[in-house]
Short mmCIF file of C-alpha atoms in Angstrom, two decimals:
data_model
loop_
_atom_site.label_atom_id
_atom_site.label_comp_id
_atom_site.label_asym_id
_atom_site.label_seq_id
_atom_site.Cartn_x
_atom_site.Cartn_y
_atom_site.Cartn_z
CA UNK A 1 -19.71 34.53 -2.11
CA UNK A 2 -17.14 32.87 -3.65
CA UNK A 3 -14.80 33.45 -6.47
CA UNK A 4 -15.44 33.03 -9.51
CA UNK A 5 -13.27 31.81 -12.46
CA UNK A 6 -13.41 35.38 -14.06
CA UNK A 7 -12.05 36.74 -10.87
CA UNK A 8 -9.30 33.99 -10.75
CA UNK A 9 -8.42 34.77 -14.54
CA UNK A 10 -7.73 38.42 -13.65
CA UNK A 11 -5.83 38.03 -10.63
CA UNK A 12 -3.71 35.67 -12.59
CA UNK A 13 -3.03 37.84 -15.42
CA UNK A 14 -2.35 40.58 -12.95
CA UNK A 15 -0.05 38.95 -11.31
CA UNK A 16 1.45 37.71 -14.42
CA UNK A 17 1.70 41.14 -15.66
CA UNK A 18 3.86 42.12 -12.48
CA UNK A 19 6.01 39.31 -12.01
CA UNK A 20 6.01 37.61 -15.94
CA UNK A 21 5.76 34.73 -16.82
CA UNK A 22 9.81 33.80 -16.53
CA UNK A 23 9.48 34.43 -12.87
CA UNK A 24 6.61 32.71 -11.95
CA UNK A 25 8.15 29.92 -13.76
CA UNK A 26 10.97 29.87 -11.67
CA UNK A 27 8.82 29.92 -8.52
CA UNK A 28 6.98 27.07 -9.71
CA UNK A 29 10.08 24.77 -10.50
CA UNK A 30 11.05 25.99 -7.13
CA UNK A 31 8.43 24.67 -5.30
CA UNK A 32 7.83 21.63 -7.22
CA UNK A 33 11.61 20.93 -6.37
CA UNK A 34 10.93 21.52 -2.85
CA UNK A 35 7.92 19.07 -2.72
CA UNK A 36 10.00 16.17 -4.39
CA UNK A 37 13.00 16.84 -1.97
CA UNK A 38 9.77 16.70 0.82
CA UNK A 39 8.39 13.62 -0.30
CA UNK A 40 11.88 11.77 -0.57
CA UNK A 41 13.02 12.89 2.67
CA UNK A 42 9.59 11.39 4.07
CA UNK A 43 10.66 8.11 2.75
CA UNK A 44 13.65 7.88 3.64
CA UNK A 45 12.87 8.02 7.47
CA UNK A 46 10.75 5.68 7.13
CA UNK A 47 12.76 3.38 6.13
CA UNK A 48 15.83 4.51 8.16
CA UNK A 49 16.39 2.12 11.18
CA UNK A 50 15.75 3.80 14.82
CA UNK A 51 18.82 4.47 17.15
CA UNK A 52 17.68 1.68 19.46
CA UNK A 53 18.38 -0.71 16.36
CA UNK A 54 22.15 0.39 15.73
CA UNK A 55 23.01 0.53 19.15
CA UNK A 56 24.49 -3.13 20.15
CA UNK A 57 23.92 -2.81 23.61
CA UNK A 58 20.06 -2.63 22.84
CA UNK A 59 20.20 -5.43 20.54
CA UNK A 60 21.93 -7.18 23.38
CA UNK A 61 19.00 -6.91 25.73
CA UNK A 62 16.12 -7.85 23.18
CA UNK A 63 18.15 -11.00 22.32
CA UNK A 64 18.37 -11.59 26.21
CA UNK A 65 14.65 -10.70 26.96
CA UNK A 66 13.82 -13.08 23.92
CA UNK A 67 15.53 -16.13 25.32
CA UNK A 68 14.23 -15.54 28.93
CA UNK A 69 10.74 -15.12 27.23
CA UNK A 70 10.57 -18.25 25.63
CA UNK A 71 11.94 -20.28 28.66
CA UNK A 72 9.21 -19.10 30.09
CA UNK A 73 6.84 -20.20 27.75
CA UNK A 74 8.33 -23.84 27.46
CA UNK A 75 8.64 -24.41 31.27
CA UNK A 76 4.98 -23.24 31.34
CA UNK A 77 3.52 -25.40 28.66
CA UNK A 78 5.43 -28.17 30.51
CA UNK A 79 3.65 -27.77 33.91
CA UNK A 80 0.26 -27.53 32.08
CA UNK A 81 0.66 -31.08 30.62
#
C-alpha cells in the first residue's frame, strides 16, 4: 500500500513540470535558510543567560543564601565532633 519510487518519480516530474525547476529551487534555498536560521536560534538560547542571572538583586540573594548555607554546615560539623 505504499508508494512506490515510480509513483514518487512522476509526482516529482509533475510537479516539476508546473512549478520548474528555478522555482523549486528557490523554495528549497528557502527552506534550507530557514532551518539554519532555526538551528542557530536554538543555540543561542541555550547559551543565553536566564533573567534571574542578570538581575543583581537575584544574584544578591543566592550569594546571601550561599553564605547562610555554609554556616550552617560548619556550625553543624562542629557540634558532631
Amino acid at each position: 500500500m505504499g508508494i512506490s519510487i515510480w509513483q514518487l518519480l512522476i509526482v516529482l516530474g509533475i510537479v516539476a513540470l508546473l512549478f520548474g525547476t528555478k522555482k523549486l529551487r528557490g523554495v528549497g534555498t528557502d527552506l534550507g535558510s530557514a532551518i539554519k536560521g532555526f538551528k542557530s536560534a536554538m543555540k543561542e538560547e541555550e547559551t543565553k543567560p536566564t533573567l534571574e542571572d542578570k538581575d543583581p538583586a537575584s544574584l544578591q540573594q543566592k550569594s546571601e543564601s550561599a553564605e547562610t548555607d555554609s554556616k550552617a554546615q560548619n556550625e553543624h560539623s562542629k557540634s558532631g565532633q
